Short mmCIF file of C-alpha atoms in Angstrom, two decimals:
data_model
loop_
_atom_site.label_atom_id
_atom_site.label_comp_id
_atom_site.label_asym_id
_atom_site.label_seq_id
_atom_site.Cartn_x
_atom_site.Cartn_y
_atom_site.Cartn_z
CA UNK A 1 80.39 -3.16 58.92
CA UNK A 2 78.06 -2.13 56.33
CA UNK A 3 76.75 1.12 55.71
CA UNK A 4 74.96 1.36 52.43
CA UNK A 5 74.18 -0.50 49.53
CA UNK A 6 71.86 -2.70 47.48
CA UNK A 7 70.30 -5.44 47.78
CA UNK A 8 68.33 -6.98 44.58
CA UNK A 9 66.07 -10.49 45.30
CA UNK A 10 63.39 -12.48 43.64
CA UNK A 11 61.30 -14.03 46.22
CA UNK A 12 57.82 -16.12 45.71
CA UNK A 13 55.40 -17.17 48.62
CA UNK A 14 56.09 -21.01 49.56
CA UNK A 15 51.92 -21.60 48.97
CA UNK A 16 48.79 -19.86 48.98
CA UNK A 17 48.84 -16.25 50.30
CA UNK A 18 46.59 -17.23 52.94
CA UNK A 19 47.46 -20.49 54.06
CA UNK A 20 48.56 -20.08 57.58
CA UNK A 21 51.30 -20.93 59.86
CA UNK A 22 54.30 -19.27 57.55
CA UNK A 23 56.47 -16.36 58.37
CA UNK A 24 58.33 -16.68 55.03
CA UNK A 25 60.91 -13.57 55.06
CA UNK A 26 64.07 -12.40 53.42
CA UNK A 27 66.55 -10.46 56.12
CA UNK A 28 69.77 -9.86 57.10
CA UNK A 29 71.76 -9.82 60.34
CA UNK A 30 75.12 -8.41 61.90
CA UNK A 31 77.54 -10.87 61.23
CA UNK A 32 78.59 -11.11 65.21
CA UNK A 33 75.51 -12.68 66.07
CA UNK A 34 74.22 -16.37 64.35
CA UNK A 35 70.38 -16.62 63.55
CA UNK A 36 68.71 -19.26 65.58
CA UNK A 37 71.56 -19.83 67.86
CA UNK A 38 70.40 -17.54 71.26
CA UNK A 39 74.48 -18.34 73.32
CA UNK A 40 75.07 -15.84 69.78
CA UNK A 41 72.67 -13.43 69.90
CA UNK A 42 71.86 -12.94 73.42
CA UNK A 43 72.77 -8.98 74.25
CA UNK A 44 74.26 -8.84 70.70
CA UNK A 45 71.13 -8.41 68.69
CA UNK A 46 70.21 -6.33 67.81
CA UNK A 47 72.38 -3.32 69.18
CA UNK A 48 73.98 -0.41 66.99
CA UNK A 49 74.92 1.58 70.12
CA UNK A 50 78.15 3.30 70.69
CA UNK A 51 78.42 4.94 74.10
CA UNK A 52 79.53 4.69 77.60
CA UNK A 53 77.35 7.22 79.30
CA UNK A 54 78.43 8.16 82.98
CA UNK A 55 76.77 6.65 85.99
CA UNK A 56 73.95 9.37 86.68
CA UNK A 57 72.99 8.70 82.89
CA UNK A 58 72.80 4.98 82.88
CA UNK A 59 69.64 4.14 83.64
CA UNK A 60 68.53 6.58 81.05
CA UNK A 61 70.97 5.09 78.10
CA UNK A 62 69.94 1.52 78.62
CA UNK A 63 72.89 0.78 80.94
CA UNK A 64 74.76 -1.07 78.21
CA UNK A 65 77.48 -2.20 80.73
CA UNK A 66 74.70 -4.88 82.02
CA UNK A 67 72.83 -4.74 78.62
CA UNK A 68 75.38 -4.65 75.61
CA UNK A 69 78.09 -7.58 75.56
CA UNK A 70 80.30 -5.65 73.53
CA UNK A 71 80.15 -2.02 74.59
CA UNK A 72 81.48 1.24 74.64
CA UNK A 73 82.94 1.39 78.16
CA UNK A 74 85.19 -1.76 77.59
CA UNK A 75 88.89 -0.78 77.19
CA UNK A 76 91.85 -2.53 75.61
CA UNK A 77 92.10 -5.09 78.05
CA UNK A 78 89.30 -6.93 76.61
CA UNK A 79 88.73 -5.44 73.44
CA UNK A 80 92.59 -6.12 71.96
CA UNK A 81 91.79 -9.90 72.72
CA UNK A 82 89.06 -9.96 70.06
CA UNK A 83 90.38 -7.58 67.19
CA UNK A 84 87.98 -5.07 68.22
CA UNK A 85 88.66 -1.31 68.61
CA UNK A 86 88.44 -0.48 72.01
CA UNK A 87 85.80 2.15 73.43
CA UNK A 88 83.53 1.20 70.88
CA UNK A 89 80.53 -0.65 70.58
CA UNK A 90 79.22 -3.28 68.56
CA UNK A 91 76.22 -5.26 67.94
CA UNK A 92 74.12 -7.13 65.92
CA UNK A 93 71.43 -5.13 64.06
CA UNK A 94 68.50 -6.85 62.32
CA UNK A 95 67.31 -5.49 58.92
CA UNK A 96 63.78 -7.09 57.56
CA UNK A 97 63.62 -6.61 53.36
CA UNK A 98 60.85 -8.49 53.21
CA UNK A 99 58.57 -10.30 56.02
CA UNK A 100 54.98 -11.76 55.10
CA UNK A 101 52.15 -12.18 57.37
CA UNK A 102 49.65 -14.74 55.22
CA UNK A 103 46.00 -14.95 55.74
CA UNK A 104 42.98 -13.57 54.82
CA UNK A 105 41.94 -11.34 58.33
CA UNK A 106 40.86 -7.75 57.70
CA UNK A 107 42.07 -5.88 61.13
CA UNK A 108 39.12 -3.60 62.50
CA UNK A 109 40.95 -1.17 64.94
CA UNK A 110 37.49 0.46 66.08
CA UNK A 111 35.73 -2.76 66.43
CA UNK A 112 38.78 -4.42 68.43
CA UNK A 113 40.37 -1.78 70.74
CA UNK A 114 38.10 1.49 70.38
CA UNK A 115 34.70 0.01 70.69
CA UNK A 116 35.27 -2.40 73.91
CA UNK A 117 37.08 0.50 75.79
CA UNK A 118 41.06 -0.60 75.46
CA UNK A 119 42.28 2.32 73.25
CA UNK A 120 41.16 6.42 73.03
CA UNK A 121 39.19 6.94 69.72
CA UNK A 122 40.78 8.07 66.76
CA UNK A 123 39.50 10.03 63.51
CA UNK A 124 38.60 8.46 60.74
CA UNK A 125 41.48 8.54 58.36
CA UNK A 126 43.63 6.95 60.80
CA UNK A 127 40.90 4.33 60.92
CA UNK A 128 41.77 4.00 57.40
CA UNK A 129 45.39 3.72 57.44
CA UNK A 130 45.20 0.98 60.29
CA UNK A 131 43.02 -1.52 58.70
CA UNK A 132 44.72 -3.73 56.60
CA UNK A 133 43.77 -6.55 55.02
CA UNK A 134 46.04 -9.88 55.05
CA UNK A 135 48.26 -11.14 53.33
CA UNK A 136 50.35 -8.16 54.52
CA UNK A 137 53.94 -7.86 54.02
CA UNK A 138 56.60 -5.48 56.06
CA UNK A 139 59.57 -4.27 56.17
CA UNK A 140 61.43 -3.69 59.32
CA UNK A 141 65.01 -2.51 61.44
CA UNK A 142 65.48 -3.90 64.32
CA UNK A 143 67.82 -2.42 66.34
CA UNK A 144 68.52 -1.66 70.02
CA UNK A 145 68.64 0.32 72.54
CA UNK A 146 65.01 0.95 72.68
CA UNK A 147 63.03 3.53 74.95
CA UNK A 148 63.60 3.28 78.78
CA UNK A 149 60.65 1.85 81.03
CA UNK A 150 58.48 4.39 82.25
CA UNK A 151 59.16 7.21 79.41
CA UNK A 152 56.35 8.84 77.60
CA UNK A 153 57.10 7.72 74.60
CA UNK A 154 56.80 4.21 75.41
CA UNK A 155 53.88 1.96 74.32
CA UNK A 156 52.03 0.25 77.58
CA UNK A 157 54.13 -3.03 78.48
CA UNK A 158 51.97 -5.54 77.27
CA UNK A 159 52.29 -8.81 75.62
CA UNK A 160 52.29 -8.77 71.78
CA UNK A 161 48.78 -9.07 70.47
CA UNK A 162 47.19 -8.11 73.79
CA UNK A 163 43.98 -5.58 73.09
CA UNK A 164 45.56 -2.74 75.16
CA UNK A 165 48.98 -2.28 72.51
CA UNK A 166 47.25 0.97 71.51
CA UNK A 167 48.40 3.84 69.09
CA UNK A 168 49.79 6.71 70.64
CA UNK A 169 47.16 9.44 71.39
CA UNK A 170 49.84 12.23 71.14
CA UNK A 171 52.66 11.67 68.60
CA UNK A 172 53.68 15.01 69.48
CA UNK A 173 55.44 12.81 72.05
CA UNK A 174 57.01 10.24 70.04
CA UNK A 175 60.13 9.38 69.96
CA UNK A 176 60.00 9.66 66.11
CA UNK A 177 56.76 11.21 65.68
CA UNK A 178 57.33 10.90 61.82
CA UNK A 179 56.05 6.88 62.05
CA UNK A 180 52.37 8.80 62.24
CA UNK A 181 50.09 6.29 59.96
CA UNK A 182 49.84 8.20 56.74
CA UNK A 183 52.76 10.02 56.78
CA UNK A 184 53.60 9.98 52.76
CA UNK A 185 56.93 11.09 53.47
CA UNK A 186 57.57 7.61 55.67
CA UNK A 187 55.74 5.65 54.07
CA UNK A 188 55.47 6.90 50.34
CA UNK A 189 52.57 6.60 48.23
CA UNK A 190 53.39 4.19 44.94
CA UNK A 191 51.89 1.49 46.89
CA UNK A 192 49.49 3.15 49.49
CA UNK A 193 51.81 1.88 52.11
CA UNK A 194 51.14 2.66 55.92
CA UNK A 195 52.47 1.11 59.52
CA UNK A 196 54.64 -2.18 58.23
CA UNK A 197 54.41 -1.23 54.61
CA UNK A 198 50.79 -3.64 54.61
CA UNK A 199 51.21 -4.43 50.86
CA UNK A 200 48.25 -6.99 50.85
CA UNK A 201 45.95 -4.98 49.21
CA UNK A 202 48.29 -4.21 46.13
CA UNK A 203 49.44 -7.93 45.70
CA UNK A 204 45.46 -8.25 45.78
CA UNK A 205 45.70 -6.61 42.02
CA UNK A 206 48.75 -8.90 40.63
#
């Protein structure tokens, strides 16, 4: 398993910034799960969990007896088979160097979720820190188990894109409250980064 490192790459967009319909990216992937292959991946990726909660706290862990193939409550009857230590869990976690969303949109959060009544309004300067202007590019973990139905901290269960995915109106409440847009100390300040490191405005001035 990997725990730290470097990685060094020279990537350059296959076409025009804002031609659409690429999703050119440079990632990486736990080697127990195969890219592309779902009979590989399915309840592999992307989990980096390690424990076998008791039953009263199942529900509340993600049950990963029903959710994780390769968990923490499997003993040496299975796990000696494979190689694997036993009482420990494995997975299949997703790191995202570099992904790049091309065209030439310029998001309005007001205009498309405040003003027609899907999301609570917000001040200005997180106005400012949500618009971004394509190409963007991002950088992502993906990794599992996520937040249990129902909790707080959850976003509403809507489909991806759908008008009602709003920001949180309390972040007080977050699960890590820290992913605030405009947070320097996530997101740093060389490049003016925000939610997804949004880089399109810098490569804008290459």
């Amino acid at each position: 398993c990997m725990s730290e490192g470097v990685v060094e790459f020279s990537a350059k967009m296959p076409g025009k910034a804002g031609q659409p319909g690429l999703w050119p990216a440079f990632w990486m992937m736990g080697n127990l799960g195969r890219a592309t292959v779902q009979d590989s991946t399915d309840f592999v990726w992307p989990f980096s969990y390690s424990h076998c909660p008791a039953e009263k706290d199942a529900a509340s862990n993600q049950d990963p007896r029903f959710q994780q193939q390769m968990d923490a409550c499997l003993g040496k009857n299975w796990t000696e088979r494979f190689g694997f230590n036993p009482e420990q869990g494995r997975g299949a976690v997703e790191i995202d160097i570099v992904e790049v969303k091309p065209g030439s949109k310029m998001t309005d959060y007001w205009k498309e979720k405040v003003q027609p009544g899907f999301c609570t309004p917000l001040s200005q300067e997180q106005y400012n820190a949500l618009d971004t202007q394509q190409p963007s590019l991002y950088t992502n973990l993906v990794l599992a188990p996520g937040i249990p139905q129902l909790a707080d901290q959850r976003p509403n269960d809507t489909s991806a894109g759908h008008p009602a995915n709003c920001m949180p109106s309390d972040w007080s409440k977050q699960w890590y409250h820290e992913l605030q847009p405009g947070n320097p100390r996530t997101y740093g300040t060389r490049y003016g980064t925000t939610v997804g490191d949004q880089w399109g405005a810098f490569f804008d001035k290459r």
